[in-house]
């Protein structure tokens, strides 16, 4: 009999070898006598194989048990899909769908999450990958702590990475690679962040700037265009002539789809975005409307514009989307349902974090009811 003991737990199995008890040294665990050599060599081979399996499982898996070592030695183990391997397969699929149903930024977020997981597994367990079936609540919470400490991620960035990680676990469950949900008792918490917006006065400051740099002028035009249309950077960058149409009301509309979600976006053009469109009309090849630079450089240039305009807010391109929702739309009486539709949100709940009640709107509404109220006691 062969006996395996790991962490005090014992598992044993038959080697299918036999010898007369008088020719067996119990203390040494070896056969004696003339015919002992061949049997002892076989037993040594079994012991070496068990040691090799044990060390391999230590390197590969989260934990090792006597039962796991025995099953692998006897050939009873199944191939278990690993976390990073499944993540890589998923990301390769997403990469092929870029420009079809996925954006490059979505692929990038999945890749960064996978790299964080790979670093965590190496840091925590000193292994290169981990079996999906070994993912449990402790693994999940330890990964969260790793992101916030070693990874130096803030709470919302951590929550986003946990969301991407959870989607891979959902894929594993849906494909019967694991049983149960390791995320069942884990709650992903996103903290509400006030991203800010520009007031009408601040928009006017940017509009009135005398910019000598053509580079900054392009950036200003793109930003202001988004302030009056609510389009995200990737959607402005992809605008083409065929997306600008004249509808039943005789007005020009932007009619496109959001790259991020694929939802339809229909936006009536106000005077300022019309003027910006006229400025760039027929100046670019292949139906493009605007000269576009990378989002990173664009945000860097926006900080220059903020300094020139005397605006102390952190000016980013996404701030234009918030400005449209708050100052241009909600601040001028557009319903939250209409704002949600313009922004390409599937429901108003997604629009709530853009919605703010402006002091100017409160004042207008209070003025509107003042005439109906008694003026004297």
Tab-separated table of C-alpha atoms in Angstrom:
chain	number	residue	atom	x	y	z
A	1	UNK	CA	0.000	0.000	0.000
A	2	UNK	CA	1.109	3.573	-0.679
A	3	UNK	CA	0.134	6.232	1.835
A	4	UNK	CA	0.136	9.993	1.151
A	5	UNK	CA	-0.066	12.445	4.056
A	6	UNK	CA	-0.473	16.198	3.468
A	7	UNK	CA	-1.347	18.656	6.240
A	8	UNK	CA	-2.287	15.760	8.519
A	9	UNK	CA	-4.795	14.280	6.060
A	10	UNK	CA	-4.127	10.750	4.813
A	11	UNK	CA	-5.011	9.068	1.536
A	12	UNK	CA	-3.840	5.605	0.479
A	13	UNK	CA	-4.063	3.242	-2.467
A	14	UNK	CA	-2.783	-0.145	-3.545
A	15	UNK	CA	0.426	-0.356	-5.567
A	16	UNK	CA	-0.860	-3.725	-6.863
A	17	UNK	CA	2.406	-5.316	-5.737
A	18	UNK	CA	2.773	-8.116	-3.166
A	19	UNK	CA	5.523	-9.884	-1.189
A	20	UNK	CA	5.691	-12.420	1.610
A	21	UNK	CA	5.562	-10.651	5.023
A	22	UNK	CA	8.864	-12.290	6.044
A	23	UNK	CA	10.607	-10.455	3.172
A	24	UNK	CA	9.260	-7.011	4.100
A	25	UNK	CA	11.072	-4.460	6.310
A	26	UNK	CA	8.214	-2.445	7.863
A	27	UNK	CA	10.453	0.263	9.324
A	28	UNK	CA	12.345	0.895	6.076
A	29	UNK	CA	9.311	0.350	3.860
A	30	UNK	CA	11.380	-1.846	1.580
A	31	UNK	CA	11.523	-5.465	0.445
A	32	UNK	CA	14.397	-7.698	1.525
A	33	UNK	CA	15.883	-10.831	0.094
A	34	UNK	CA	17.237	-11.875	-3.280
A	35	UNK	CA	14.235	-10.738	-5.404
A	36	UNK	CA	13.838	-7.388	-3.589
A	37	UNK	CA	15.748	-5.181	-6.067
A	38	UNK	CA	13.129	-5.003	-8.804
A	39	UNK	CA	10.257	-4.376	-6.363
A	40	UNK	CA	12.161	-1.684	-4.459
A	41	UNK	CA	13.022	0.097	-7.736
A	42	UNK	CA	9.325	0.092	-8.663
A	43	UNK	CA	8.355	1.477	-5.237
A	44	UNK	CA	11.035	4.195	-5.549
A	45	UNK	CA	9.594	5.167	-8.954
A	46	UNK	CA	6.102	5.456	-7.424
A	47	UNK	CA	7.465	7.640	-4.603
A	48	UNK	CA	9.334	9.875	-7.075
A	49	UNK	CA	6.217	10.256	-9.225
A	50	UNK	CA	4.098	11.219	-6.211
A	51	UNK	CA	6.684	13.840	-5.173
A	52	UNK	CA	6.785	15.255	-8.693
A	53	UNK	CA	2.961	15.483	-8.836
A	54	UNK	CA	2.900	17.172	-5.421
A	55	UNK	CA	5.417	19.862	-6.433
A	56	UNK	CA	3.712	20.404	-9.799
A	57	UNK	CA	0.345	20.910	-8.091
A	58	UNK	CA	1.974	23.307	-5.631
A	59	UNK	CA	3.257	25.385	-8.544
A	60	UNK	CA	0.027	25.206	-10.558
A	61	UNK	CA	-2.839	25.193	-8.090
A	62	UNK	CA	-4.048	27.242	-5.164
A	63	UNK	CA	-3.836	24.308	-2.753
A	64	UNK	CA	-2.764	20.628	-2.742
A	65	UNK	CA	-4.432	17.694	-0.982
A	66	UNK	CA	-3.504	14.038	-0.588
A	67	UNK	CA	-6.635	13.117	-2.564
A	68	UNK	CA	-5.619	15.360	-5.489
A	69	UNK	CA	-2.123	13.845	-5.628
A	70	UNK	CA	-3.523	10.289	-5.545
A	71	UNK	CA	-6.113	11.016	-8.259
A	72	UNK	CA	-3.554	12.553	-10.596
A	73	UNK	CA	-1.155	9.626	-10.070
A	74	UNK	CA	-3.928	7.111	-10.848
A	75	UNK	CA	-5.065	9.100	-13.892
A	76	UNK	CA	-8.435	10.071	-12.420
A	77	UNK	CA	-8.000	13.829	-12.848
A	78	UNK	CA	-9.867	15.975	-15.344
A	79	UNK	CA	-8.451	18.922	-17.212
A	80	UNK	CA	-9.499	22.043	-15.326
A	81	UNK	CA	-9.733	25.314	-17.191
A	82	UNK	CA	-7.657	28.067	-15.614
A	83	UNK	CA	-8.678	31.657	-14.945
A	84	UNK	CA	-6.051	33.479	-17.012
A	85	UNK	CA	-6.393	31.048	-19.905
A	86	UNK	CA	-10.156	31.669	-20.091
A	87	UNK	CA	-9.569	35.422	-19.689
A	88	UNK	CA	-7.117	35.403	-22.598
A	89	UNK	CA	-9.540	33.474	-24.831
A	90	UNK	CA	-12.289	35.966	-23.980
A	91	UNK	CA	-10.051	38.980	-24.674
A	92	UNK	CA	-9.003	37.558	-28.040
A	93	UNK	CA	-12.684	37.313	-28.974
A	94	UNK	CA	-13.279	40.907	-27.867
A	95	UNK	CA	-10.262	42.057	-29.885
A	96	UNK	CA	-11.721	40.557	-33.068
A	97	UNK	CA	-15.004	42.402	-32.441
A	98	UNK	CA	-13.392	45.861	-32.189
A	99	UNK	CA	-15.217	48.142	-34.607
A	100	UNK	CA	-18.110	45.674	-34.910
A	101	UNK	CA	-19.738	45.386	-31.491
A	102	UNK	CA	-16.860	46.267	-29.147
A	103	UNK	CA	-14.648	49.317	-28.726
A	104	UNK	CA	-10.868	49.387	-28.412
A	105	UNK	CA	-11.222	50.928	-24.946
A	106	UNK	CA	-13.371	47.992	-23.758
A	107	UNK	CA	-10.722	45.539	-24.945
A	108	UNK	CA	-8.044	47.589	-23.195
A	109	UNK	CA	-9.971	47.502	-19.897
A	110	UNK	CA	-10.300	43.713	-20.061
A	111	UNK	CA	-6.583	43.395	-20.811
A	112	UNK	CA	-5.581	45.600	-17.884
A	113	UNK	CA	-7.836	43.543	-15.585
A	114	UNK	CA	-6.237	40.307	-16.816
A	115	UNK	CA	-2.751	41.695	-16.200
A	116	UNK	CA	-3.698	42.774	-12.674
A	117	UNK	CA	-5.014	39.267	-11.985
A	118	UNK	CA	-1.819	37.674	-13.340
A	119	UNK	CA	0.303	39.912	-11.098
A	120	UNK	CA	-1.908	39.156	-8.089
A	121	UNK	CA	-1.752	35.367	-8.601
A	122	UNK	CA	2.029	35.506	-8.883
A	123	UNK	CA	2.310	37.819	-5.844
A	124	UNK	CA	-0.120	35.913	-3.599
A	125	UNK	CA	0.424	32.272	-4.584
A	126	UNK	CA	3.726	32.344	-6.494
A	127	UNK	CA	2.098	30.505	-9.423
A	128	UNK	CA	1.473	31.560	-13.026
A	129	UNK	CA	-2.240	30.666	-13.204
A	130	UNK	CA	-5.031	29.198	-11.084
A	131	UNK	CA	-7.812	26.687	-11.764
A	132	UNK	CA	-11.253	28.283	-12.097
A	133	UNK	CA	-12.707	25.829	-9.588
A	134	UNK	CA	-10.337	27.204	-6.962
A	135	UNK	CA	-11.707	30.756	-7.176
A	136	UNK	CA	-13.564	31.444	-3.932
A	137	UNK	CA	-14.694	34.415	-1.855
A	138	UNK	CA	-11.292	34.704	-0.153
A	139	UNK	CA	-9.541	34.885	-3.553
A	140	UNK	CA	-11.955	37.648	-4.618
A	141	UNK	CA	-11.553	39.742	-1.457
A	142	UNK	CA	-7.766	39.253	-1.489
A	143	UNK	CA	-7.690	40.512	-5.094
A	144	UNK	CA	-9.682	43.597	-4.073
A	145	UNK	CA	-7.201	44.335	-1.267
A	146	UNK	CA	-4.285	43.813	-3.704
A	147	UNK	CA	-5.752	46.329	-6.182
A	148	UNK	CA	-6.197	48.973	-3.482
A	149	UNK	CA	-2.783	48.451	-1.870
A	150	UNK	CA	-0.148	47.033	-4.224
A	151	UNK	CA	-2.045	48.184	-7.331
A	152	UNK	CA	-2.715	51.654	-5.828
A	153	UNK	CA	-6.197	51.787	-7.428
A	154	UNK	CA	-8.919	54.007	-5.977
A	155	UNK	CA	-12.269	52.549	-4.890
A	156	UNK	CA	-14.125	53.087	-8.173
A	157	UNK	CA	-11.247	51.869	-10.348
A	158	UNK	CA	-11.046	48.758	-8.162
A	159	UNK	CA	-14.802	48.248	-8.500
A	160	UNK	CA	-14.539	48.471	-12.303
A	161	UNK	CA	-11.784	45.838	-12.387
A	162	UNK	CA	-13.913	43.597	-10.149
A	163	UNK	CA	-16.823	43.992	-12.590
A	164	UNK	CA	-14.675	42.810	-15.515
A	165	UNK	CA	-13.364	39.920	-13.402
A	166	UNK	CA	-16.927	38.941	-12.454
A	167	UNK	CA	-17.929	38.793	-16.140
A	168	UNK	CA	-15.255	36.169	-16.780
A	169	UNK	CA	-16.556	34.114	-13.837
A	170	UNK	CA	-20.073	34.419	-15.292
A	171	UNK	CA	-18.772	33.036	-18.606
A	172	UNK	CA	-17.208	30.125	-16.692
A	173	UNK	CA	-20.534	29.397	-14.951
A	174	UNK	CA	-22.553	29.648	-18.166
A	175	UNK	CA	-20.199	27.142	-19.809
A	176	UNK	CA	-20.335	24.750	-16.818
A	177	UNK	CA	-16.638	25.224	-16.098
A	178	UNK	CA	-17.492	25.908	-12.453
A	179	UNK	CA	-20.435	25.110	-10.194
A	180	UNK	CA	-21.846	27.854	-8.011
A	181	UNK	CA	-21.033	31.551	-7.910
A	182	UNK	CA	-17.940	32.639	-5.949
A	183	UNK	CA	-19.249	36.242	-6.219
A	184	UNK	CA	-22.561	35.312	-4.507
A	185	UNK	CA	-21.579	36.905	-1.180
A	186	UNK	CA	-19.463	39.706	-2.634
A	187	UNK	CA	-20.936	43.104	-3.445
A	188	UNK	CA	-19.245	45.459	-5.904
A	189	UNK	CA	-19.639	49.009	-4.620
A	190	UNK	CA	-19.250	52.028	-6.891
A	191	UNK	CA	-19.054	55.364	-5.102
A	192	UNK	CA	-20.986	58.216	-6.648
A	193	UNK	CA	-18.586	60.820	-8.031
A	194	UNK	CA	-19.510	64.377	-8.944
A	195	UNK	CA	-17.587	64.804	-12.197
A	196	UNK	CA	-18.535	68.458	-12.553
A	197	UNK	CA	-19.748	70.478	-15.513
A	198	UNK	CA	-19.292	73.905	-17.062
A	199	UNK	CA	-21.692	76.790	-16.494
A	200	UNK	CA	-22.963	78.977	-19.329
A	201	UNK	CA	-20.465	81.666	-18.292
A	202	UNK	CA	-17.557	79.209	-18.488
A	203	UNK	CA	-18.677	77.986	-21.921
A	204	UNK	CA	-18.734	81.623	-23.102
A	205	UNK	CA	-15.201	82.160	-21.761
A	206	UNK	CA	-13.923	79.265	-23.879
A	207	UNK	CA	-15.865	80.446	-26.933
A	208	UNK	CA	-14.427	83.974	-26.672
A	209	UNK	CA	-10.794	82.844	-26.412
A	210	UNK	CA	-8.517	84.201	-29.148
A	211	UNK	CA	-6.409	81.147	-29.935
A	212	UNK	CA	-3.354	81.595	-32.137
A	213	UNK	CA	-2.634	77.863	-32.187
A	214	UNK	CA	-4.541	75.853	-34.805
A	215	UNK	CA	-4.051	72.778	-32.612
A	216	UNK	CA	-5.849	74.399	-29.644
A	217	UNK	CA	-8.551	75.773	-31.938
A	218	UNK	CA	-9.353	72.263	-33.193
A	219	UNK	CA	-9.528	70.978	-29.615
A	220	UNK	CA	-11.764	73.892	-28.549
A	221	UNK	CA	-14.128	73.236	-31.487
A	222	UNK	CA	-14.423	69.530	-30.703
A	223	UNK	CA	-15.054	70.215	-27.025
A	224	UNK	CA	-17.681	72.908	-27.614
A	225	UNK	CA	-19.379	70.733	-30.241
A	226	UNK	CA	-19.737	67.975	-27.638
A	227	UNK	CA	-20.990	70.467	-25.031
A	228	UNK	CA	-23.956	71.180	-27.321
A	229	UNK	CA	-24.507	67.593	-28.567
A	230	UNK	CA	-23.558	65.339	-25.642
A	231	UNK	CA	-21.453	62.980	-27.758
A	232	UNK	CA	-18.569	61.033	-26.204
A	233	UNK	CA	-15.054	61.399	-27.643
A	234	UNK	CA	-15.173	58.138	-29.623
A	235	UNK	CA	-18.528	59.117	-31.177
A	236	UNK	CA	-17.327	62.594	-32.199
A	237	UNK	CA	-14.166	61.032	-33.652
A	238	UNK	CA	-16.290	58.690	-35.783
A	239	UNK	CA	-18.712	61.284	-37.133
A	240	UNK	CA	-19.065	61.292	-40.916
A	241	UNK	CA	-21.133	63.241	-43.439
A	242	UNK	CA	-23.813	60.549	-43.627
A	243	UNK	CA	-24.481	60.971	-39.885
A	244	UNK	CA	-25.717	64.567	-40.441
A	245	UNK	CA	-29.257	64.506	-41.876
A	246	UNK	CA	-32.130	66.916	-42.448
A	247	UNK	CA	-35.337	65.564	-40.916
A	248	UNK	CA	-39.071	66.271	-41.100
A	249	UNK	CA	-38.722	69.527	-39.147
A	250	UNK	CA	-36.255	70.886	-41.701
A	251	UNK	CA	-33.519	70.968	-39.087
A	252	UNK	CA	-30.187	69.176	-39.158
A	253	UNK	CA	-29.806	66.182	-36.836
A	254	UNK	CA	-26.936	63.924	-35.847
A	255	UNK	CA	-28.100	60.348	-36.360
A	256	UNK	CA	-25.573	57.748	-35.324
A	257	UNK	CA	-24.937	54.863	-32.910
A	258	UNK	CA	-22.893	54.974	-29.717
A	259	UNK	CA	-19.695	52.990	-30.172
A	260	UNK	CA	-19.752	51.923	-26.511
A	261	UNK	CA	-23.272	50.446	-26.411
A	262	UNK	CA	-24.511	50.322	-30.010
A	263	UNK	CA	-27.638	52.298	-29.060
A	264	UNK	CA	-29.120	54.834	-31.476
A	265	UNK	CA	-28.371	58.506	-30.850
A	266	UNK	CA	-30.434	61.246	-32.503
A	267	UNK	CA	-29.496	64.840	-31.616
A	268	UNK	CA	-30.987	68.024	-33.128
A	269	UNK	CA	-28.216	70.493	-33.964
A	270	UNK	CA	-28.275	73.883	-32.265
A	271	UNK	CA	-26.781	77.010	-33.840
A	272	UNK	CA	-23.276	76.746	-32.348
A	273	UNK	CA	-22.606	73.138	-33.460
A	274	UNK	CA	-24.011	74.063	-36.901
A	275	UNK	CA	-21.451	76.870	-37.139
A	276	UNK	CA	-18.658	74.473	-36.150
A	277	UNK	CA	-19.796	71.979	-38.802
A	278	UNK	CA	-19.780	74.730	-41.454
A	279	UNK	CA	-16.240	75.658	-40.419
A	280	UNK	CA	-14.938	72.163	-41.264
A	281	UNK	CA	-17.260	71.411	-44.176
A	282	UNK	CA	-15.545	69.490	-47.009
A	283	UNK	CA	-12.073	70.060	-45.537
A	284	UNK	CA	-11.315	66.399	-44.761
A	285	UNK	CA	-11.234	63.328	-47.048
A	286	UNK	CA	-13.344	60.153	-46.901
A	287	UNK	CA	-16.430	61.808	-45.437
A	288	UNK	CA	-14.767	62.698	-42.142
A	289	UNK	CA	-16.066	65.777	-40.370
A	290	UNK	CA	-13.456	66.706	-37.756
A	291	UNK	CA	-9.684	66.449	-37.477
A	292	UNK	CA	-9.289	64.210	-34.428
A	293	UNK	CA	-6.302	63.502	-32.192
A	294	UNK	CA	-5.982	60.908	-29.438
A	295	UNK	CA	-8.167	61.337	-26.369
A	296	UNK	CA	-5.073	61.529	-24.158
A	297	UNK	CA	-3.527	64.417	-26.114
A	298	UNK	CA	-6.883	66.116	-26.451
A	299	UNK	CA	-7.347	66.116	-22.660
A	300	UNK	CA	-3.840	67.474	-22.240
A	301	UNK	CA	-4.602	70.383	-24.597
A	302	UNK	CA	-7.917	71.035	-22.838
A	303	UNK	CA	-5.961	71.801	-19.679
A	304	UNK	CA	-4.086	74.490	-21.633
A	305	UNK	CA	-7.424	75.939	-22.763
A	306	UNK	CA	-8.731	75.888	-19.170
A	307	UNK	CA	-5.658	77.873	-18.046
A	308	UNK	CA	-6.110	80.412	-20.846
A	309	UNK	CA	-9.802	80.829	-20.002
A	310	UNK	CA	-9.153	81.120	-16.269
A	311	UNK	CA	-11.220	78.002	-15.502
A	312	UNK	CA	-9.939	76.083	-12.480
A	313	UNK	CA	-12.013	72.932	-13.106
A	314	UNK	CA	-10.363	69.743	-14.358
A	315	UNK	CA	-11.264	70.078	-18.035
A	316	UNK	CA	-11.565	66.727	-19.824
A	317	UNK	CA	-13.469	65.820	-22.957
A	318	UNK	CA	-15.985	63.765	-20.988
A	319	UNK	CA	-16.838	66.920	-19.031
A	320	UNK	CA	-18.483	68.166	-22.231
A	321	UNK	CA	-21.008	65.307	-22.036
A	322	UNK	CA	-21.864	66.256	-18.436
A	323	UNK	CA	-22.091	69.923	-19.453
A	324	UNK	CA	-24.574	69.104	-22.199
A	325	UNK	CA	-26.752	67.048	-19.848
A	326	UNK	CA	-26.663	69.582	-17.013
A	327	UNK	CA	-26.256	73.115	-18.369
A	328	UNK	CA	-27.552	72.851	-21.949
A	329	UNK	CA	-30.380	70.305	-21.574
A	330	UNK	CA	-31.670	69.871	-18.003
A	331	UNK	CA	-30.861	73.491	-17.130
A	332	UNK	CA	-33.105	74.666	-19.962
A	333	UNK	CA	-36.104	72.498	-19.190
A	334	UNK	CA	-35.394	69.389	-21.289
A	335	UNK	CA	-36.879	66.345	-19.519
A	336	UNK	CA	-34.564	63.669	-18.116
A	337	UNK	CA	-36.283	61.137	-20.426
A	338	UNK	CA	-35.268	63.168	-23.493
A	339	UNK	CA	-31.734	63.666	-22.140
A	340	UNK	CA	-31.428	59.902	-21.620
A	341	UNK	CA	-32.461	59.292	-25.229
A	342	UNK	CA	-30.018	61.882	-26.593
A	343	UNK	CA	-27.160	60.477	-24.513
A	344	UNK	CA	-27.932	56.965	-25.771
A	345	UNK	CA	-28.869	55.593	-22.348
A	346	UNK	CA	-31.253	52.631	-22.258
A	347	UNK	CA	-33.051	54.028	-19.186
A	348	UNK	CA	-33.171	57.184	-17.071
A	349	UNK	CA	-31.420	55.461	-14.165
A	350	UNK	CA	-28.177	55.658	-16.167
A	351	UNK	CA	-28.770	59.382	-16.638
A	352	UNK	CA	-29.297	60.154	-12.940
A	353	UNK	CA	-25.603	60.770	-12.203
A	354	UNK	CA	-25.622	63.517	-14.852
A	355	UNK	CA	-28.744	65.156	-13.464
A	356	UNK	CA	-28.285	68.140	-11.200
A	357	UNK	CA	-30.699	70.831	-10.141
A	358	UNK	CA	-29.127	74.161	-11.004
A	359	UNK	CA	-29.646	77.257	-8.865
A	360	UNK	CA	-30.628	79.203	-11.979
A	361	UNK	CA	-33.322	76.641	-12.822
A	362	UNK	CA	-34.684	76.785	-9.272
A	363	UNK	CA	-34.846	80.577	-9.515
A	364	UNK	CA	-36.701	80.481	-12.861
A	365	UNK	CA	-39.213	77.970	-11.559
A	366	UNK	CA	-39.756	79.910	-8.343
A	367	UNK	CA	-40.274	83.104	-10.382
A	368	UNK	CA	-42.815	81.222	-12.474
A	369	UNK	CA	-45.020	80.447	-9.498
A	370	UNK	CA	-44.579	83.774	-7.711
A	371	UNK	CA	-47.353	85.444	-9.726
A	372	UNK	CA	-49.844	82.817	-8.599
A	373	UNK	CA	-49.124	83.302	-4.907
A	374	UNK	CA	-50.622	86.026	-2.681
A	375	UNK	CA	-48.237	88.986	-2.247
A	376	UNK	CA	-49.686	90.244	1.041
A	377	UNK	CA	-50.682	88.442	4.234
